[in-house]
Amino acid sequence: MSAQEAREPLVYINGELYPKSEAKVSVFDHGLLYGDGVFEGIRVYNGIIFKLREHIDRLYRSAKVLRLNIPMDPEKMVEEVVRTVRANGFRDAYIRLVVTRGVGDLGLDPRKCGRPNVIIIVEHLEPILGSGMREKGITVIFSSTRRDPVHATSHEVKSLNYLNSILAKIEAIEAGADDAIMLDSRGFVAEATGANVFIVKNGTLITPPVTTGILPGITRAVVIEIAGKLGIPVQERDITPVEFMTADEAFVTGTGAELVPIGFVGKVPIGDGRPGPVFRRILEEFNRYKTDPRNGVPAF
Ligand code: PMP
């Protein structure tokens, strides 16, 4: 183990770096009391912080909807993320950037809160659904919990409020599946609990539109860009559960999950139940794309 790995990771809180065991915020923070805050999950590949500016843009858009004034401008936030990654010395890592409403009283009125807390955690993280799943494929269920609608706590905003996804994840776990596909309030496919979803039908890549209440994923946008480069047609449109189950291929995309094929919906195989040729082509290109220095901000 190197000296770098032997010591505790450093966590950024409001401009200071603390060892992980000492990184703490108040129990009166409304991020804890009410899930009032926003966040981003970001990966570092070979010292390049992948799509950092896109993540920071999305963070500020989420904060705008919550009327949460992040106490620094986006360019300063880019610098603080770079500084925290550099201080930790990890060339391959996962960053969790969190901005909470800050410390308030026990009522939910955000005007009672002081300064928002800015937290940056950098750690090693294996692909969230398991590294072997890229070859094997995951099993999903259709969750009975619907995606929060766009006129409510829409997941277009990446807020600290993830109960909608957590309920679906629990349902998947109890059913012995790896993850859940959530439908929107109309019954069309929306997304997985913490990842976007794509299907392949007759060579065309299809993904649900943001109007289903999904997070506009950065990996989703990268996959659409890669498909364009590879000459694979892409459609953003509603997908019915039947269309999903009878697709030739299906896969999920996300920063934590990366690209993972879906083998089964319950006991029903998607295609032949194994990763398909379109997925493989896109994954191969994604693996090149993610380490290209032009696609991120260098940390070192
Ligand atoms: N949807 C949800 C609900 C998520 O939490 C995530 C992970 N951040 C995604 C989609 C994928 O988004 P991204 O590719 O930007 O990580």
mmCIF file of N, CA and C in Angstrom, residues 31-106:
data_model
loop_
_atom_site.group_PDB
_atom_site.id
_atom_site.type_symbol
_atom_site.label_atom_id
_atom_site.label_comp_id
_atom_site.label_asym_id
_atom_site.label_seq_id
_atom_site.Cartn_x
_atom_site.Cartn_y
_atom_site.Cartn_z
ATOM 1 N N GLY A 31 -29.939 19.626 4.935
ATOM 2 C CA GLY A 31 -29.626 18.502 4.043
ATOM 3 C C GLY A 31 -29.992 17.191 4.726
ATOM 4 N N LEU A 32 -29.688 17.096 6.018
ATOM 5 C CA LEU A 32 -30.034 15.897 6.801
ATOM 6 C C LEU A 32 -31.513 15.912 7.209
ATOM 7 N N LEU A 33 -31.984 17.033 7.714
ATOM 8 C CA LEU A 33 -33.346 17.068 8.270
ATOM 9 C C LEU A 33 -34.428 16.935 7.194
ATOM 10 N N TYR A 34 -34.156 17.490 6.002
ATOM 11 C CA TYR A 34 -35.206 17.516 4.973
ATOM 12 C C TYR A 34 -34.763 17.051 3.585
ATOM 13 N N GLY A 35 -33.527 16.622 3.448
ATOM 14 C CA GLY A 35 -33.030 16.292 2.100
ATOM 15 C C GLY A 35 -32.950 17.535 1.234
ATOM 16 N N ASP A 36 -32.741 18.682 1.900
ATOM 17 C CA ASP A 36 -32.748 19.966 1.208
ATOM 18 C C ASP A 36 -31.318 20.310 0.750
ATOM 19 N N GLY A 37 -31.052 20.033 -0.498
ATOM 20 C CA GLY A 37 -29.720 20.291 -1.033
ATOM 21 C C GLY A 37 -29.587 19.643 -2.400
ATOM 22 N N VAL A 38 -28.433 19.813 -2.989
ATOM 23 C CA VAL A 38 -28.178 19.279 -4.333
ATOM 24 C C VAL A 38 -26.824 18.566 -4.333
ATOM 25 N N PHE A 39 -26.621 17.707 -5.337
ATOM 26 C CA PHE A 39 -25.327 17.026 -5.387
ATOM 27 C C PHE A 39 -24.973 16.593 -6.794
ATOM 28 N N GLU A 40 -23.737 16.167 -6.943
ATOM 29 C CA GLU A 40 -23.228 15.588 -8.192
ATOM 30 C C GLU A 40 -22.324 14.410 -7.841
ATOM 31 N N GLY A 41 -22.321 13.396 -8.700
ATOM 32 C CA GLY A 41 -21.337 12.316 -8.628
ATOM 33 C C GLY A 41 -20.485 12.418 -9.888
ATOM 34 N N ILE A 42 -19.181 12.417 -9.711
ATOM 35 C CA ILE A 42 -18.266 12.696 -10.832
ATOM 36 C C ILE A 42 -17.129 11.673 -10.770
ATOM 37 N N ARG A 43 -16.631 11.232 -11.923
ATOM 38 C CA ARG A 43 -15.498 10.298 -11.882
ATOM 39 C C ARG A 43 -14.210 10.952 -12.380
ATOM 40 N N VAL A 44 -13.111 10.433 -11.854
ATOM 41 C CA VAL A 44 -11.787 10.846 -12.320
ATOM 42 C C VAL A 44 -11.171 9.639 -13.010
ATOM 43 N N TYR A 45 -10.782 9.811 -14.265
ATOM 44 C CA TYR A 45 -10.140 8.733 -15.015
ATOM 45 C C TYR A 45 -8.727 9.175 -15.371
ATOM 46 N N ASN A 46 -7.754 8.442 -14.877
ATOM 47 C CA ASN A 46 -6.348 8.725 -15.188
ATOM 48 C C ASN A 46 -5.990 10.210 -14.981
ATOM 49 N N GLY A 47 -6.448 10.759 -13.875
ATOM 50 C CA GLY A 47 -6.070 12.132 -13.512
ATOM 51 C C GLY A 47 -6.895 13.216 -14.192
ATOM 52 N N ILE A 48 -7.867 12.812 -15.024
ATOM 53 C CA ILE A 48 -8.732 13.789 -15.697
ATOM 54 C C ILE A 48 -10.117 13.718 -15.047
ATOM 55 N N ILE A 49 -10.614 14.843 -14.595
ATOM 56 C CA ILE A 49 -11.954 14.864 -13.981
ATOM 57 C C ILE A 49 -12.974 14.948 -15.121
ATOM 58 N N PHE A 50 -13.633 13.788 -15.344
ATOM 59 C CA PHE A 50 -14.474 13.593 -16.524
ATOM 60 C C PHE A 50 -15.681 14.539 -16.494
ATOM 61 N N LYS A 51 -15.796 15.338 -17.557
ATOM 62 C CA LYS A 51 -16.964 16.223 -17.745
ATOM 63 C C LYS A 51 -17.228 17.106 -16.513
ATOM 64 N N LEU A 52 -16.146 17.562 -15.873
ATOM 65 C CA LEU A 52 -16.332 18.348 -14.636
ATOM 66 C C LEU A 52 -17.202 19.578 -14.865
ATOM 67 N N ARG A 53 -16.944 20.306 -15.958
ATOM 68 C CA ARG A 53 -17.722 21.547 -16.171
ATOM 69 C C ARG A 53 -19.207 21.263 -16.395
ATOM 70 N N GLU A 54 -19.510 20.155 -17.066
ATOM 71 C CA GLU A 54 -20.908 19.772 -17.281
ATOM 72 C C GLU A 54 -21.586 19.436 -15.936
ATOM 73 N N HIS A 55 -20.842 18.751 -15.066
ATOM 74 C CA HIS A 55 -21.407 18.431 -13.743
ATOM 75 C C HIS A 55 -21.641 19.703 -12.921
ATOM 76 N N ILE A 56 -20.675 20.619 -12.982
ATOM 77 C CA ILE A 56 -20.822 21.870 -12.202
ATOM 78 C C ILE A 56 -22.013 22.671 -12.756
ATOM 79 N N ASP A 57 -22.157 22.712 -14.075
ATOM 80 C CA ASP A 57 -23.307 23.421 -14.669
ATOM 81 C C ASP A 57 -24.623 22.827 -14.159
ATOM 82 N N ARG A 58 -24.683 21.495 -14.136
ATOM 83 C CA ARG A 58 -25.922 20.846 -13.689
ATOM 84 C C ARG A 58 -26.175 21.133 -12.206
ATOM 85 N N LEU A 59 -25.103 21.149 -11.408
ATOM 86 C CA LEU A 59 -25.243 21.460 -9.977
ATOM 87 C C LEU A 59 -25.872 22.840 -9.785
ATOM 88 N N TYR A 60 -25.393 23.808 -10.537
ATOM 89 C CA TYR A 60 -25.911 25.181 -10.379
ATOM 90 C C TYR A 60 -27.339 25.291 -10.922
ATOM 91 N N ARG A 61 -27.646 24.510 -11.949
ATOM 92 C CA ARG A 61 -29.043 24.507 -12.448
ATOM 93 C C ARG A 61 -29.975 23.914 -11.393
ATOM 94 N N SER A 62 -29.562 22.804 -10.779
ATOM 95 C CA SER A 62 -30.368 22.191 -9.718
ATOM 96 C C SER A 62 -30.571 23.185 -8.578
ATOM 97 N N ALA A 63 -29.484 23.862 -8.181
ATOM 98 C CA ALA A 63 -29.543 24.811 -7.062
ATOM 99 C C ALA A 63 -30.475 25.980 -7.384
ATOM 100 N N LYS A 64 -30.481 26.397 -8.645
ATOM 101 C CA LYS A 64 -31.331 27.520 -9.057
ATOM 102 C C LYS A 64 -32.805 27.211 -8.800
ATOM 103 N N VAL A 65 -33.204 25.964 -9.135
ATOM 104 C CA VAL A 65 -34.600 25.574 -8.946
ATOM 105 C C VAL A 65 -34.964 25.596 -7.455
ATOM 106 N N LEU A 66 -34.008 25.208 -6.605
ATOM 107 C CA LEU A 66 -34.252 25.187 -5.155
ATOM 108 C C LEU A 66 -34.008 26.554 -4.508
ATOM 109 N N ARG A 67 -33.671 27.557 -5.333
ATOM 110 C CA ARG A 67 -33.331 28.903 -4.798
ATOM 111 C C ARG A 67 -32.226 28.783 -3.737
ATOM 112 N N LEU A 68 -31.297 27.921 -4.036
ATOM 113 C CA LEU A 68 -30.162 27.688 -3.137
ATOM 114 C C LEU A 68 -28.971 28.448 -3.710
ATOM 115 N N ASN A 69 -28.504 29.440 -2.984
ATOM 116 C CA ASN A 69 -27.389 30.255 -3.478
ATOM 117 C C ASN A 69 -26.065 29.654 -3.062
ATOM 118 N N ILE A 70 -25.423 28.989 -4.000
ATOM 119 C CA ILE A 70 -24.121 28.373 -3.711
ATOM 120 C C ILE A 70 -23.114 29.507 -3.475
ATOM 121 N N PRO A 71 -22.409 29.467 -2.338
ATOM 122 C CA PRO A 71 -21.594 30.631 -1.959
ATOM 123 C C PRO A 71 -20.259 30.758 -2.704
ATOM 124 N N MET A 72 -20.238 30.426 -3.967
ATOM 125 C CA MET A 72 -19.052 30.699 -4.809
ATOM 126 C C MET A 72 -19.509 30.552 -6.249
ATOM 127 N N ASP A 73 -18.738 31.120 -7.178
ATOM 128 C CA ASP A 73 -19.169 31.003 -8.570
ATOM 129 C C ASP A 73 -18.704 29.661 -9.156
ATOM 130 N N PRO A 74 -19.276 29.259 -10.295
ATOM 131 C CA PRO A 74 -18.968 27.923 -10.842
ATOM 132 C C PRO A 74 -17.473 27.714 -11.116
ATOM 133 N N GLU A 75 -16.777 28.732 -11.560
ATOM 134 C CA GLU A 75 -15.344 28.570 -11.868
ATOM 135 C C GLU A 75 -14.550 28.289 -10.593
ATOM 136 N N LYS A 76 -14.921 28.955 -9.493
ATOM 137 C CA LYS A 76 -14.274 28.700 -8.196
ATOM 138 C C LYS A 76 -14.583 27.261 -7.748
ATOM 139 N N MET A 77 -15.793 26.800 -8.019
ATOM 140 C CA MET A 77 -16.164 25.425 -7.651
ATOM 141 C C MET A 77 -15.310 24.421 -8.424
ATOM 142 N N VAL A 78 -15.061 24.691 -9.706
ATOM 143 C CA VAL A 78 -14.173 23.835 -10.500
ATOM 144 C C VAL A 78 -12.799 23.776 -9.809
ATOM 145 N N GLU A 79 -12.288 24.930 -9.413
ATOM 146 C CA GLU A 79 -10.965 24.986 -8.755
ATOM 147 C C GLU A 79 -10.951 24.197 -7.450
ATOM 148 N N GLU A 80 -12.027 24.303 -6.667
ATOM 149 C CA GLU A 80 -12.068 23.623 -5.368
ATOM 150 C C GLU A 80 -12.136 22.096 -5.546
ATOM 151 N N VAL A 81 -12.853 21.645 -6.585
ATOM 152 C CA VAL A 81 -12.904 20.202 -6.859
ATOM 153 C C VAL A 81 -11.505 19.722 -7.271
ATOM 154 N N VAL A 82 -10.865 20.483 -8.162
ATOM 155 C CA VAL A 82 -9.509 20.118 -8.616
ATOM 156 C C VAL A 82 -8.563 20.056 -7.416
ATOM 157 N N ARG A 83 -8.636 21.055 -6.554
ATOM 158 C CA ARG A 83 -7.765 21.128 -5.375
ATOM 159 C C ARG A 83 -7.973 19.912 -4.466
ATOM 160 N N THR A 84 -9.224 19.495 -4.286
ATOM 161 C CA THR A 84 -9.512 18.365 -3.393
ATOM 162 C C THR A 84 -9.018 17.047 -4.003
ATOM 163 N N VAL A 85 -9.197 16.892 -5.303
ATOM 164 C CA VAL A 85 -8.698 15.667 -5.961
ATOM 165 C C VAL A 85 -7.171 15.628 -5.851
ATOM 166 N N ARG A 86 -6.548 16.753 -6.110
ATOM 167 C CA ARG A 86 -5.083 16.830 -6.067
ATOM 168 C C ARG A 86 -4.575 16.527 -4.653
ATOM 169 N N ALA A 87 -5.249 17.077 -3.645
ATOM 170 C CA ALA A 87 -4.828 16.852 -2.252
ATOM 171 C C ALA A 87 -4.904 15.376 -1.884
ATOM 172 N N ASN A 88 -5.863 14.675 -2.491
ATOM 173 C CA ASN A 88 -6.005 13.248 -2.201
ATOM 174 C C ASN A 88 -5.047 12.394 -3.025
ATOM 175 N N GLY A 89 -4.615 12.921 -4.147
ATOM 176 C CA GLY A 89 -3.640 12.211 -4.977
ATOM 177 C C GLY A 89 -4.200 11.036 -5.760
ATOM 178 N N PHE A 90 -5.530 10.885 -5.804
ATOM 179 C CA PHE A 90 -6.118 9.746 -6.531
ATOM 180 C C PHE A 90 -6.223 10.084 -8.020
ATOM 181 N N ARG A 91 -5.675 9.209 -8.859
ATOM 182 C CA ARG A 91 -5.788 9.433 -10.315
ATOM 183 C C ARG A 91 -7.051 8.792 -10.888
ATOM 184 N N ASP A 92 -7.596 7.827 -10.146
ATOM 185 C CA ASP A 92 -8.877 7.214 -10.531
ATOM 186 C C ASP A 92 -9.754 7.226 -9.296
ATOM 187 N N ALA A 93 -10.853 7.934 -9.382
ATOM 188 C CA ALA A 93 -11.650 8.142 -8.174
ATOM 189 C C ALA A 93 -13.072 8.533 -8.523
ATOM 190 N N TYR A 94 -13.877 8.590 -7.477
ATOM 191 C CA TYR A 94 -15.266 9.063 -7.588
ATOM 192 C C TYR A 94 -15.380 10.269 -6.658
ATOM 193 N N ILE A 95 -15.962 11.321 -7.165
ATOM 194 C CA ILE A 95 -16.132 12.548 -6.384
ATOM 195 C C ILE A 95 -17.616 12.704 -6.056
ATOM 196 N N ARG A 96 -17.917 13.000 -4.805
ATOM 197 C CA ARG A 96 -19.288 13.357 -4.435
ATOM 198 C C ARG A 96 -19.263 14.814 -3.984
ATOM 199 N N LEU A 97 -19.902 15.643 -4.778
ATOM 200 C CA LEU A 97 -19.968 17.078 -4.503
ATOM 201 C C LEU A 97 -21.381 17.364 -3.993
ATOM 202 N N VAL A 98 -21.463 17.900 -2.778
ATOM 203 C CA VAL A 98 -22.763 18.116 -2.129
ATOM 204 C C VAL A 98 -22.867 19.571 -1.671
ATOM 205 N N VAL A 99 -24.001 20.198 -1.938
ATOM 206 C CA VAL A 99 -24.267 21.511 -1.351
ATOM 207 C C VAL A 99 -25.588 21.412 -0.607
ATOM 208 N N THR A 100 -25.525 21.580 0.713
ATOM 209 C CA THR A 100 -26.747 21.487 1.518
ATOM 210 C C THR A 100 -27.292 22.893 1.788
ATOM 211 N N ARG A 101 -28.541 22.941 2.231
ATOM 212 C CA ARG A 101 -29.148 24.241 2.562
ATOM 213 C C ARG A 101 -28.408 24.902 3.723
ATOM 214 N N GLY A 102 -27.792 24.083 4.559
ATOM 215 C CA GLY A 102 -27.063 24.613 5.710
ATOM 216 C C GLY A 102 -27.848 24.440 7.002
ATOM 217 N N VAL A 103 -27.295 24.976 8.074
ATOM 218 C CA VAL A 103 -27.856 24.798 9.416
ATOM 219 C C VAL A 103 -29.048 25.733 9.616
ATOM 220 N N GLY A 104 -30.171 25.141 10.093
ATOM 221 C CA GLY A 104 -31.363 25.941 10.369
ATOM 222 C C GLY A 104 -32.009 25.472 11.656
ATOM 223 N N ASP A 105 -33.283 25.817 11.833
ATOM 224 C CA ASP A 105 -33.993 25.301 13.003
ATOM 225 C C ASP A 105 -34.789 24.067 12.573
ATOM 226 N N LEU A 106 -35.696 23.603 13.432
ATOM 227 C CA LEU A 106 -36.396 22.354 13.129
ATOM 228 C C LEU A 106 -37.590 22.531 12.194
#
